[in-house]
Tab-separated table of N, CA, C and O in Angstrom:
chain	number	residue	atom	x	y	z
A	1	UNK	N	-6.130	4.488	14.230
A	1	UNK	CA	-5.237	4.489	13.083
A	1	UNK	C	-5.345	3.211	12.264
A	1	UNK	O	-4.976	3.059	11.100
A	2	UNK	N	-5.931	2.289	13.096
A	2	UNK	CA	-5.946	0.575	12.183
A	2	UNK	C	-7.001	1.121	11.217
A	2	UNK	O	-6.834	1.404	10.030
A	3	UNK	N	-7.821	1.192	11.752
A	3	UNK	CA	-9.079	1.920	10.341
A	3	UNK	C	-9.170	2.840	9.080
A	3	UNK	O	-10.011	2.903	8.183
A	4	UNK	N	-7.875	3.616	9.348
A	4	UNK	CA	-7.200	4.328	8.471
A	4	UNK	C	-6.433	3.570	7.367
A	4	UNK	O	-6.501	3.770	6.154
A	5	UNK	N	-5.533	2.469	8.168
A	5	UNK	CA	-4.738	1.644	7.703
A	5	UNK	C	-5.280	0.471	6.310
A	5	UNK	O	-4.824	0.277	5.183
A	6	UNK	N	-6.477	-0.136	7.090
A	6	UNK	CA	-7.184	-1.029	6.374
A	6	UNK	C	-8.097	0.035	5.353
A	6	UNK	O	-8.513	-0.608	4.389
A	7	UNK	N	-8.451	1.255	5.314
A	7	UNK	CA	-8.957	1.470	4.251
A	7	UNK	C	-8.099	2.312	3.492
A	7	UNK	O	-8.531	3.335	2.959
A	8	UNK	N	-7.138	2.020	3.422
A	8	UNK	CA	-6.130	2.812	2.743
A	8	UNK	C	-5.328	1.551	2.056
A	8	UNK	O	-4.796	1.773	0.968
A	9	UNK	N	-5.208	0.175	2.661
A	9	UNK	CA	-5.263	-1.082	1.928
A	9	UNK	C	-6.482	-1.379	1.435
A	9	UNK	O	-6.260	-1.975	0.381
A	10	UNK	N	-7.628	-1.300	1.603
A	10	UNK	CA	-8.965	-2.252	1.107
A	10	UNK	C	-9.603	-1.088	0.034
A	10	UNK	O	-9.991	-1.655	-0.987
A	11	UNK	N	-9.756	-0.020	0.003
A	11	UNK	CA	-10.467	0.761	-0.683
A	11	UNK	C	-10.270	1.789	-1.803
A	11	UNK	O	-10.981	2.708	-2.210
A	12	UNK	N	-8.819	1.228	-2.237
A	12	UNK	CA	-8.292	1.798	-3.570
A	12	UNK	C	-8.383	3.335	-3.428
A	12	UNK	O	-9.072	4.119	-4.081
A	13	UNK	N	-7.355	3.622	-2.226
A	13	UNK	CA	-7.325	5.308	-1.525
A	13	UNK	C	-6.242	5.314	-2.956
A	13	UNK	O	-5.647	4.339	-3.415
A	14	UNK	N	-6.215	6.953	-3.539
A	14	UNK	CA	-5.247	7.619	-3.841
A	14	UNK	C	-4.638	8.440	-2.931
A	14	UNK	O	-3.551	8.135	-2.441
A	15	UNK	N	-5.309	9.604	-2.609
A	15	UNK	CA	-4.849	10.555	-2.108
A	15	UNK	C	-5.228	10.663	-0.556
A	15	UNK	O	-6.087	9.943	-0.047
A	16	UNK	N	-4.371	11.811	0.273
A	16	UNK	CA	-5.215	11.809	1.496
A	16	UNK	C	-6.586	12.232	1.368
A	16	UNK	O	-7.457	11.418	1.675
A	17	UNK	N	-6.896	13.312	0.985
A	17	UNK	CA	-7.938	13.702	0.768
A	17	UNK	C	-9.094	12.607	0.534
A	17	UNK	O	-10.139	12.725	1.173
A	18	UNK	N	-8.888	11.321	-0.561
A	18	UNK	CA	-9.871	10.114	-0.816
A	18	UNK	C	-10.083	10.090	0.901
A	18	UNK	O	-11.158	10.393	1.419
A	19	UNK	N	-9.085	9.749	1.542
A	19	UNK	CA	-8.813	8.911	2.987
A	19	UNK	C	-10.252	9.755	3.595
A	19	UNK	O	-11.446	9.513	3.773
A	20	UNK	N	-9.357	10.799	3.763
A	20	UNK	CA	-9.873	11.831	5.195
A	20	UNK	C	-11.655	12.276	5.079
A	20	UNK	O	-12.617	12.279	5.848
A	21	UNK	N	-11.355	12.671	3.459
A	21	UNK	CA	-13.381	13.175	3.212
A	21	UNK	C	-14.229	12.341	2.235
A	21	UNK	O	-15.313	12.755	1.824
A	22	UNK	N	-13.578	10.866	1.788
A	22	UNK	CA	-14.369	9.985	1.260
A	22	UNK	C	-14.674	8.663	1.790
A	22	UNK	O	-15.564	7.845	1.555
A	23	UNK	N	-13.494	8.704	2.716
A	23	UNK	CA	-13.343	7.193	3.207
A	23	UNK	C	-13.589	7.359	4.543
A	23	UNK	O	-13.446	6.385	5.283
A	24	UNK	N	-13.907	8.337	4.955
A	24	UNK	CA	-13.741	8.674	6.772
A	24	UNK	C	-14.307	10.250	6.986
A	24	UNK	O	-13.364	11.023	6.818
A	25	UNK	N	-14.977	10.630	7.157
A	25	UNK	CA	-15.693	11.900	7.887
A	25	UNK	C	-14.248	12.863	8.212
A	25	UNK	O	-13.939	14.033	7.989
A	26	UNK	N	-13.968	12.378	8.479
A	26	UNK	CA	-12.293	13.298	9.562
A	26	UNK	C	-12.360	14.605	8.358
A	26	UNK	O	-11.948	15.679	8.795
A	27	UNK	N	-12.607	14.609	7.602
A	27	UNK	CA	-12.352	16.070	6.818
A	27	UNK	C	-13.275	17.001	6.909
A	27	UNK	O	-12.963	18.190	6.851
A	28	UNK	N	-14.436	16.627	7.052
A	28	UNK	CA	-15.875	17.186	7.570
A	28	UNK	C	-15.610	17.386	8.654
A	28	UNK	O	-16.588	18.028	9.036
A	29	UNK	N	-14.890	17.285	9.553
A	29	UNK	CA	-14.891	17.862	11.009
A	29	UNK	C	-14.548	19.446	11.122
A	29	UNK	O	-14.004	19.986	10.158
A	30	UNK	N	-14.892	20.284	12.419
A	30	UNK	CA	-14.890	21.198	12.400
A	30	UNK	C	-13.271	21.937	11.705
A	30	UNK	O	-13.206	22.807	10.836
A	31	UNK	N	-12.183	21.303	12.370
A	31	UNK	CA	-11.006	21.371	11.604
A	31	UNK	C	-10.961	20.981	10.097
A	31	UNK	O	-9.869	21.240	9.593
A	32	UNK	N	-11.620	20.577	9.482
A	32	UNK	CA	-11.619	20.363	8.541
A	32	UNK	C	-10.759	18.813	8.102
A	32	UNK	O	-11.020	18.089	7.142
A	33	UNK	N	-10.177	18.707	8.668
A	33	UNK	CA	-9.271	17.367	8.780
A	33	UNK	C	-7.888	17.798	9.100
A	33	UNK	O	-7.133	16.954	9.582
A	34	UNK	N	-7.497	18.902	8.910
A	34	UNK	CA	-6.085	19.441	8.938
A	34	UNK	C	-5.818	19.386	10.639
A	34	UNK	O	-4.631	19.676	10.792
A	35	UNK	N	-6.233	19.218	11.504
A	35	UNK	CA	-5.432	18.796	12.436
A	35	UNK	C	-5.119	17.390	12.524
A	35	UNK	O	-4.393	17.001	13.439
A	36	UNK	N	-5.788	16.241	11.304
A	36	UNK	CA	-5.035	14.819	11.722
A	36	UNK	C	-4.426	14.398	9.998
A	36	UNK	O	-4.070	13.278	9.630
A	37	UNK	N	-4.449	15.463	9.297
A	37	UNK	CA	-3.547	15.370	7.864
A	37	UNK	C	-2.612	14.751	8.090
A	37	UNK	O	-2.614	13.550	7.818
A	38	UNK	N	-1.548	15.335	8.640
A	38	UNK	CA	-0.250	14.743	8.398
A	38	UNK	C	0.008	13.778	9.660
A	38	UNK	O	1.235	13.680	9.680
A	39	UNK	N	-0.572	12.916	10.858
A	39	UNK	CA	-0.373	11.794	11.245
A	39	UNK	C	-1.149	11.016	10.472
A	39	UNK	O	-0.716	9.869	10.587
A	40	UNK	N	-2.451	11.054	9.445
A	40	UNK	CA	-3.453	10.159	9.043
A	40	UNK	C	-2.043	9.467	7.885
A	40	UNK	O	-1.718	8.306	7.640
A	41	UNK	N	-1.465	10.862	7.371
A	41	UNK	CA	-0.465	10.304	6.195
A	41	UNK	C	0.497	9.336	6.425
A	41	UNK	O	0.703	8.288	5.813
A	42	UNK	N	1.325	10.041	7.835
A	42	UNK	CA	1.985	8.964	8.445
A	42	UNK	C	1.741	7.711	8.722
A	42	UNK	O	2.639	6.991	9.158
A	43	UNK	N	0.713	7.337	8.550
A	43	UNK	CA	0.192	6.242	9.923
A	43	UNK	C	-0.419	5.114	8.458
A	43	UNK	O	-0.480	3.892	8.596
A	44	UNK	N	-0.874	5.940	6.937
A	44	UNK	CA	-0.848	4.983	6.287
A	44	UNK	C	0.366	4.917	4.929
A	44	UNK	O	0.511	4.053	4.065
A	45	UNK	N	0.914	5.847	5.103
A	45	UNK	CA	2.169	5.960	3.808
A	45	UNK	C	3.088	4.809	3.657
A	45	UNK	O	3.575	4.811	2.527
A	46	UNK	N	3.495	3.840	4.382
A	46	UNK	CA	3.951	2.144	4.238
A	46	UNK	C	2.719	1.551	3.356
A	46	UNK	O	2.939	1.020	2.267
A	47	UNK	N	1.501	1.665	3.858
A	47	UNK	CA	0.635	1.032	3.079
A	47	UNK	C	0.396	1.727	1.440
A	47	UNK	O	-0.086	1.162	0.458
A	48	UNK	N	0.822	2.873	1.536
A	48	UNK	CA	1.053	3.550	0.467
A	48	UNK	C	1.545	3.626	-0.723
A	48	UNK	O	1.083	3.907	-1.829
A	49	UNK	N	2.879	3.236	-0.191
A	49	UNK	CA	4.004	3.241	-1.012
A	49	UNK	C	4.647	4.745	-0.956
A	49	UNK	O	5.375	5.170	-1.853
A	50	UNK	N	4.310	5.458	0.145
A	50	UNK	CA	4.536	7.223	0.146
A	50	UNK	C	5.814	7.276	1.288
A	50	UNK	O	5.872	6.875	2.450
A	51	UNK	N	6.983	8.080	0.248
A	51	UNK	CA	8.256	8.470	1.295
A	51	UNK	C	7.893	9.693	2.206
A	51	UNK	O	6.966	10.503	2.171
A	52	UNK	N	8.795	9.552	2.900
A	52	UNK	CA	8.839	10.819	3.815
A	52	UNK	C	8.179	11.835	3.138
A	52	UNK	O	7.136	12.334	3.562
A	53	UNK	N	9.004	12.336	1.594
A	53	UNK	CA	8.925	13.701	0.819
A	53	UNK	C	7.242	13.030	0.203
A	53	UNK	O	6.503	13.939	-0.175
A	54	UNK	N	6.787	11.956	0.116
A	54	UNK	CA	5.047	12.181	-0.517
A	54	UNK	C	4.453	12.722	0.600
A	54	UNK	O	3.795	13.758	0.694
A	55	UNK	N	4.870	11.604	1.754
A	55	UNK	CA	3.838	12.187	2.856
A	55	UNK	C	3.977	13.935	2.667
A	55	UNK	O	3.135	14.565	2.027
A	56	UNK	N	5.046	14.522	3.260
A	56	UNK	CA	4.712	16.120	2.880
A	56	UNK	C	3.968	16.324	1.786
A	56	UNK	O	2.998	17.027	2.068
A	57	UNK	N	4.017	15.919	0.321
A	57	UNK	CA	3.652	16.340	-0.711
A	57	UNK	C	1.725	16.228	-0.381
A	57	UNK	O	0.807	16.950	-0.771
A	58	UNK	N	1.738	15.055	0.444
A	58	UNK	CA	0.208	14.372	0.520
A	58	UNK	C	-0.515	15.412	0.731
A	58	UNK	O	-1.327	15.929	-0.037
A	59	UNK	N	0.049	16.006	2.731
A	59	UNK	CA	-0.318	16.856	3.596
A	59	UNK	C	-0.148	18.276	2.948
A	59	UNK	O	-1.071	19.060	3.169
A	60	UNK	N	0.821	18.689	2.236
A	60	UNK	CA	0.445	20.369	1.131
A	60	UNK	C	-0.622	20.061	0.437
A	60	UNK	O	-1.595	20.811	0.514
A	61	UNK	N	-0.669	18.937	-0.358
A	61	UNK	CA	-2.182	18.697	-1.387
A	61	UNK	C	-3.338	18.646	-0.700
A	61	UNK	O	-4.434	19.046	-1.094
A	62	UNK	N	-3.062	18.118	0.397
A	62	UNK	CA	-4.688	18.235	1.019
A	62	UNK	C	-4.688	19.372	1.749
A	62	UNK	O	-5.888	19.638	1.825
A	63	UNK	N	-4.159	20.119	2.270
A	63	UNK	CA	-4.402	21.621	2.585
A	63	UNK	C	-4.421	22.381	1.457
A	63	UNK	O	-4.856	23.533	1.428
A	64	UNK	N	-3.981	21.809	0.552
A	64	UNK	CA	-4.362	23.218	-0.954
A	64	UNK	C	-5.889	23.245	-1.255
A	64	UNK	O	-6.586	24.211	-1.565
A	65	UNK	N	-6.303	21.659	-1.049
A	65	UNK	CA	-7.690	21.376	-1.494
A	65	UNK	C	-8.714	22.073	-0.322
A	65	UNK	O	-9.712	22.772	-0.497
A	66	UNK	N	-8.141	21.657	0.812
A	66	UNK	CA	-9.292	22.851	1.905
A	66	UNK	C	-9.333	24.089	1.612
A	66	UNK	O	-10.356	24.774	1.589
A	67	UNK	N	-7.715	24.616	1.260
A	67	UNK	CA	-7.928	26.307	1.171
A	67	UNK	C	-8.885	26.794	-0.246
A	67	UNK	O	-9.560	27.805	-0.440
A	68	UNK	N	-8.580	25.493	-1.181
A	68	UNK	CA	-9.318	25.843	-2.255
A	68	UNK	C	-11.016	26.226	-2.253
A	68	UNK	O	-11.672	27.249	-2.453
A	69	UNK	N	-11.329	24.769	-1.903
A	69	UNK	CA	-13.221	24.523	-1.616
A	69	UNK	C	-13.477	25.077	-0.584
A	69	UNK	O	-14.666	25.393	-0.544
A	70	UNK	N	-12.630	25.493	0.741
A	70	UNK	CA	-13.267	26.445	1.627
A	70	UNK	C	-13.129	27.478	2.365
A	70	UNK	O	-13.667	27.877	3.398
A	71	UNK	N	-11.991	28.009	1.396
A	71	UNK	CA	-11.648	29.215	1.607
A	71	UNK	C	-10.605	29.896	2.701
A	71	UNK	O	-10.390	31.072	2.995
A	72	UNK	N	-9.996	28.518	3.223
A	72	UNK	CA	-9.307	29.328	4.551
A	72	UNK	C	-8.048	28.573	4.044
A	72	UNK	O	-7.672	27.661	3.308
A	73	UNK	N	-7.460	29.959	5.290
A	73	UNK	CA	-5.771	29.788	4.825
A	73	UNK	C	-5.686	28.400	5.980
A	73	UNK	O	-5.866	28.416	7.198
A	74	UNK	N	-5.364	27.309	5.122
A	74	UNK	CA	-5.471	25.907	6.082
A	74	UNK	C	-4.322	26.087	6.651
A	74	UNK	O	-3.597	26.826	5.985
A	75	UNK	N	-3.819	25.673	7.709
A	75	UNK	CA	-2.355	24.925	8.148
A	75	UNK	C	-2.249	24.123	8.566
A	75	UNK	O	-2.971	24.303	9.547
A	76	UNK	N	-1.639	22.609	8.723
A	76	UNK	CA	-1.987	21.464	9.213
A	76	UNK	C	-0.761	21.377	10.290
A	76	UNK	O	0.393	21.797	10.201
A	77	UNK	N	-1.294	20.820	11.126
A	77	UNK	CA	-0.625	20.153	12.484
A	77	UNK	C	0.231	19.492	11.445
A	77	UNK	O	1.118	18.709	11.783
């Protein structure tokens, strides 16, 4: 999670999505990233500036974007 942390401070992240499939492989994984969406959000949303209600907002946006580009009905842990 420190690695998450520091590039979510060092690498001018917007979204989870930047995090998970630009900044870190984790979205390319067979899950697609949606089984570590919403702790990846948790774990950097202080570094964020993201409340409780972004983090949700984060974790729906980045499952809209999987269901979008790959077709499955995502659901995230």
């Amino acid at each position: 999670l420190e690695e998450l942390r520091m590039a979510a401070r060092d690498e001018m992240v917007v979204h989870l999505d930047d995090l998970l499939f630009r900044r870190f492989r984790l979205g390319w994984s067979e899950q697609l990233g949606l089984d570590v969406a919403r702790p990846a959000a948790e774990a950097v949303s202080g570094i964020m500036g993201w409340s409780p209600d972004d983090v949700v907002r984060e974790v729906h946006r980045y499952r809209d974007i999987v269901a979008r580009q790959f077709g499955t009905d995502a659901k995230c842990s």
